[in-house]
XYZ file of C-alpha atoms in Angstrom:
329
model
C -46.118 39.177 -23.532
C -44.782 40.508 -19.735
C -45.507 43.833 -18.622
C -43.024 46.626 -18.453
C -42.347 46.030 -14.812
C -41.716 42.203 -15.447
C -38.919 43.052 -18.115
C -37.567 45.724 -16.237
C -37.110 43.502 -13.065
C -35.545 40.954 -15.143
C -33.161 43.145 -16.521
C -32.220 44.513 -13.065
C -31.667 40.880 -11.962
C -29.246 40.228 -15.118
C -27.215 43.378 -14.365
C -26.999 42.419 -10.652
C -25.740 38.561 -11.971
C -23.243 40.341 -14.511
C -21.694 42.522 -11.743
C -21.290 39.310 -9.480
C -19.740 36.926 -12.687
C -17.411 40.186 -13.677
C -15.810 40.286 -9.997
C -15.566 36.988 -9.938
C -13.921 37.058 -13.099
C -11.445 39.893 -12.174
C -10.843 37.673 -8.835
C -9.416 34.787 -10.744
C -7.183 37.040 -13.051
C -5.465 38.168 -10.201
C -5.369 34.675 -8.624
C -3.946 33.054 -11.946
C -0.844 35.053 -11.609
C -0.134 33.809 -8.144
C -0.944 30.350 -9.214
C 1.325 30.278 -12.231
C 4.363 32.096 -9.881
C 4.302 29.246 -7.582
C 4.489 26.934 -10.584
C 7.319 28.910 -11.834
C 9.022 28.796 -8.416
C 8.811 24.749 -8.031
C 9.980 24.253 -11.770
C 13.944 24.885 -11.010
C 13.562 22.251 -8.076
C 11.536 19.937 -10.308
C 13.946 20.093 -13.253
C 16.682 19.823 -10.788
C 15.138 16.392 -9.637
C 14.732 15.425 -13.220
C 18.227 15.815 -13.729
C 19.807 14.112 -10.570
C 17.573 10.977 -11.051
C 18.391 10.810 -14.832
C 21.849 11.004 -13.744
C 22.220 8.728 -11.252
C 19.969 6.296 -13.016
C 22.344 6.356 -15.719
C 24.940 5.317 -13.612
C 23.394 2.711 -11.793
C 24.305 -0.713 -12.714
C 21.000 -2.260 -11.516
C 18.876 -0.004 -9.223
C 16.712 -2.107 -6.709
C 14.252 0.343 -5.318
C 11.057 -1.328 -4.449
C 9.432 1.682 -5.935
C 10.856 0.868 -9.599
C 9.577 -2.433 -9.253
C 6.323 -3.128 -12.133
C 3.948 -5.451 -10.842
C 2.296 -7.508 -13.099
C -0.776 -8.633 -12.971
C -2.011 -5.670 -11.321
C -4.582 -5.909 -8.813
C -5.470 -2.988 -7.007
C -4.693 1.028 -8.106
C -4.587 3.842 -5.762
C -6.220 6.630 -7.460
C -5.545 10.283 -6.474
C -8.206 12.433 -8.145
C -7.530 16.389 -7.690
C -10.438 18.624 -8.180
C -11.334 22.108 -6.834
C -13.287 22.963 -3.517
C -15.636 25.465 -5.657
C -17.556 24.999 -8.760
C -18.137 28.179 -11.332
C -15.338 27.099 -13.389
C -17.164 25.381 -16.162
C -16.373 21.787 -17.084
C -12.852 21.943 -14.997
C -14.077 19.087 -12.231
C -16.867 17.332 -14.509
C -14.079 16.401 -16.949
C -11.726 14.879 -14.230
C -14.571 13.130 -12.419
C -15.764 11.652 -15.614
C -12.138 10.553 -16.907
C -11.633 9.019 -13.271
C -15.000 7.348 -13.439
C -14.262 5.957 -16.836
C -11.193 4.430 -15.162
C -12.450 2.903 -12.460
C -15.427 1.264 -14.567
C -12.805 -0.142 -16.962
C -10.588 -1.510 -14.475
C -13.297 -3.007 -12.637
C -14.276 -4.988 -15.714
C -10.769 -6.143 -15.414
C -10.959 -7.399 -12.136
C -8.740 -4.732 -10.383
C -10.133 -2.726 -7.734
C -9.220 1.001 -6.928
C -8.617 3.018 -3.449
C -9.389 6.513 -3.956
C -7.672 9.522 -2.800
C -9.989 12.793 -2.982
C -8.491 16.046 -3.157
C -11.108 18.957 -3.149
C -14.491 18.878 -2.156
C -16.134 18.282 -5.363
C -14.520 15.077 -5.574
C -15.225 14.016 -2.011
C -18.666 14.689 -2.678
C -18.754 12.728 -6.038
C -17.299 9.371 -5.044
C -19.320 9.756 -1.526
C -22.718 10.252 -3.438
C -21.548 6.982 -5.385
C -21.016 5.142 -2.016
C -16.903 4.668 -3.212
C -14.824 4.409 0.106
C -12.033 6.983 0.274
C -8.422 6.256 1.465
C -7.523 9.462 1.965
C -9.622 13.183 1.243
C -8.507 16.560 1.542
C -10.440 19.871 1.318
C -10.150 23.754 1.480
C -6.658 23.399 -0.054
C -7.353 23.192 -3.835
C -6.627 27.257 -4.468
C -3.799 27.048 -2.545
C -1.824 23.665 -1.857
C 0.695 22.840 0.815
C 3.649 20.582 0.394
C 2.189 19.104 4.083
C -0.670 17.503 1.921
C 1.332 16.392 -0.974
C 4.104 15.003 1.807
C 0.731 12.953 3.490
C -0.564 11.120 0.228
C 3.323 10.726 -0.909
C 3.879 8.862 2.578
C 0.303 6.858 2.065
C 1.042 5.499 -1.268
C 4.373 4.503 -1.091
C 3.493 2.570 2.338
C 0.615 0.997 0.075
C 2.973 0.250 -2.835
C 6.052 -1.108 -0.905
C 3.612 -3.519 1.181
C 1.982 -4.745 -1.842
C -1.233 -3.687 -0.987
C -1.705 -1.734 -4.228
C 0.260 -2.586 -7.433
C 0.346 0.872 -9.143
C -0.790 4.566 -8.298
C -2.262 6.922 -10.664
C -3.005 10.730 -10.346
C -6.128 12.533 -12.319
C -5.618 16.353 -12.574
C -6.362 19.206 -14.944
C -3.027 20.123 -16.563
C -2.702 24.174 -17.195
C -1.556 24.210 -20.871
C -1.980 27.906 -20.614
C -3.760 30.447 -18.639
C -6.935 29.793 -20.725
C -6.936 26.164 -21.453
C -6.814 22.817 -19.132
C -6.336 19.530 -20.231
C -7.367 16.487 -18.217
C -4.228 14.566 -17.620
C -3.554 11.417 -15.756
C 0.234 10.336 -14.888
C 1.239 6.870 -13.036
C 3.180 7.868 -9.774
C 4.324 4.369 -8.832
C 6.161 2.733 -10.288
C 8.426 5.152 -11.087
C 9.323 4.167 -14.509
C 10.065 8.008 -15.605
C 10.510 11.079 -14.066
C 8.336 13.817 -15.939
C 6.655 16.998 -15.252
C 3.856 18.859 -17.397
C 5.283 22.563 -17.586
C 2.616 25.367 -17.724
C 2.211 26.405 -21.080
C 3.582 23.539 -22.648
C 1.692 20.538 -24.176
C 4.449 17.921 -23.626
C 5.800 16.947 -20.520
C 9.527 17.287 -19.720
C 10.556 13.478 -19.127
C 13.445 11.675 -18.647
C 13.198 7.357 -18.567
C 14.904 5.885 -16.015
C 16.134 3.071 -18.195
C 17.584 5.465 -20.764
C 21.160 5.068 -21.559
C 24.137 7.499 -20.295
C 24.294 9.563 -23.360
C 20.414 10.054 -23.486
C 20.215 11.139 -19.832
C 23.101 13.718 -20.005
C 21.402 15.276 -23.020
C 18.032 15.452 -21.406
C 19.473 16.912 -18.353
C 21.442 19.385 -20.232
C 18.385 20.543 -21.747
C 16.333 20.590 -19.078
C 18.775 22.702 -16.906
C 19.272 25.175 -19.703
C 14.979 25.583 -18.899
C 15.818 25.706 -15.476
C 18.458 28.467 -15.997
C 15.766 30.247 -17.483
C 13.400 30.488 -14.372
C 16.013 30.660 -11.764
C 19.068 31.970 -13.638
C 21.425 30.564 -11.099
C 21.076 26.654 -11.419
C 23.705 25.195 -12.289
C 23.716 21.394 -14.492
C 25.711 18.667 -12.893
C 26.241 17.547 -16.316
C 28.318 21.141 -17.160
C 30.342 19.983 -14.199
C 33.746 18.791 -15.183
C 34.407 15.341 -14.438
C 32.575 12.568 -12.834
C 30.886 11.898 -9.626
C 31.235 9.423 -6.888
C 27.968 8.467 -4.869
C 28.333 7.195 -1.445
C 27.702 4.829 -0.307
C 26.410 4.061 -3.820
C 24.359 5.512 -6.713
C 21.856 2.518 -6.265
C 21.304 3.747 -2.475
C 21.113 7.054 -3.289
C 18.617 6.750 -6.102
C 16.424 4.475 -3.685
C 16.743 7.505 -1.055
C 15.757 10.080 -3.834
C 12.929 8.325 -4.999
C 10.358 8.914 -2.320
C 10.985 12.732 -2.623
C 10.597 12.576 -6.277
C 7.161 11.003 -5.530
C 6.097 13.881 -3.188
C 7.349 16.526 -5.757
C 5.302 14.913 -8.398
C 2.098 14.921 -6.689
C 2.903 18.303 -5.290
C 3.767 19.857 -8.914
C 0.138 18.179 -9.953
C -1.493 19.999 -7.276
C 0.133 23.298 -8.380
C -0.776 22.378 -11.513
C -4.636 21.718 -10.791
C -4.834 25.222 -8.677
C -3.413 26.948 -11.953
C -6.077 25.442 -14.054
C -9.052 26.171 -11.629
C -8.324 29.885 -11.796
C -7.825 29.715 -15.364
C -11.126 27.894 -15.780
C -13.171 29.918 -13.408
C -12.084 32.932 -15.297
C -13.000 31.548 -18.644
C -16.483 30.509 -17.635
C -17.093 33.872 -15.312
C -15.963 35.949 -18.796
C -18.310 33.727 -20.864
C -21.135 34.187 -18.385
C -20.413 38.121 -18.136
C -20.442 38.151 -21.887
C -24.042 36.130 -22.056
C -25.403 38.171 -19.553
C -24.418 41.505 -21.306
C -26.369 39.846 -24.660
C -29.251 39.286 -22.416
C -29.401 42.908 -21.274
C -28.846 43.886 -24.501
C -32.087 41.638 -25.638
C -34.352 42.524 -22.697
C -33.692 46.050 -23.147
C -34.738 45.924 -27.033
C -37.879 43.846 -25.686
C -38.679 46.431 -23.132
C -38.230 49.395 -25.616
C -40.377 47.469 -28.023
C -43.142 46.754 -25.433
C -43.005 50.621 -23.972
C -43.268 51.740 -27.466
C -46.050 49.735 -28.018
C -48.043 50.746 -24.569
C -47.407 54.521 -25.702
C -49.184 53.812 -29.032
C -52.004 52.118 -27.492
C -52.646 55.065 -25.078
C -52.223 57.639 -28.144
C -55.026 55.334 -30.166
C -56.962 55.381 -27.131
C -57.061 59.025 -26.888
C -56.982 59.952 -30.527
C -60.385 57.507 -30.656
C -61.798 59.269 -27.282
C -61.312 62.897 -28.993
C -62.942 61.528 -32.215
C -65.795 60.377 -30.087
C -66.156 63.470 -28.433
C -66.186 65.637 -31.702
C -69.116 63.225 -33.070
C -71.188 63.571 -30.151
């Protein structure tokens, strides 16, 4: 059994660790609020983009944008993997990296190559360790993503897709289902077959398919804008306006001009979603660590008291034995 000094030293060490994890939990809790606010601020624009694209697609006879072209067979995929720059977030990073790794292995088995865009130090280190080349890499922005990062990624993947270098673009990230739970999510960004956003606090994506009928698109856009109104308060749905719209020069050309903006917004929304999920995962992991430290301190304190009581009993026994020996003499 360890002596009292060793046990006391370990208790002090665990208490110091508990203070650190408790502080990190409080910091993550504060950051969750800001990250969630950024998603809420971006939601009205994202929902308006869904409505506009759905409305234009429903009025477009035959959209001809190269971003809508589905290529078969798929020979090369651009993979956007979004992780954090820091650890201590439980399985936040490992879940995404394992999912991306399985996806790459499955596609390679089919003869499909993958170009990787890594967002976050954890993704960069993971793929470099496996000697997989990176098309782009971003660091020190996972907790506070900027639109410039999304714009650079969108410009790169659109150019690669339009030029025919890649046949599909997929993003892997953690969707913040709520402030406590994250869901590893993969979405196809290109080709654009549907416009969607995973709203925080919702399990299902807000989705409008670009090949739906005008009736379905109008109904979907009306529902979406009702949600946007609850967030923004001043957004007016085009579907609520009286009359029809004329597009200049044409609905097809307006759609072609808006699709790159949608791709950029969709990537930025995924980065914001991942940032909120990161803080939620770190808060959960640090709370668990704090609780474990509390339990460990309680256990060590009992061991310490038991050892101390044993030492006192031994000393008393020795004193009594010594006194008895003196009396016998």
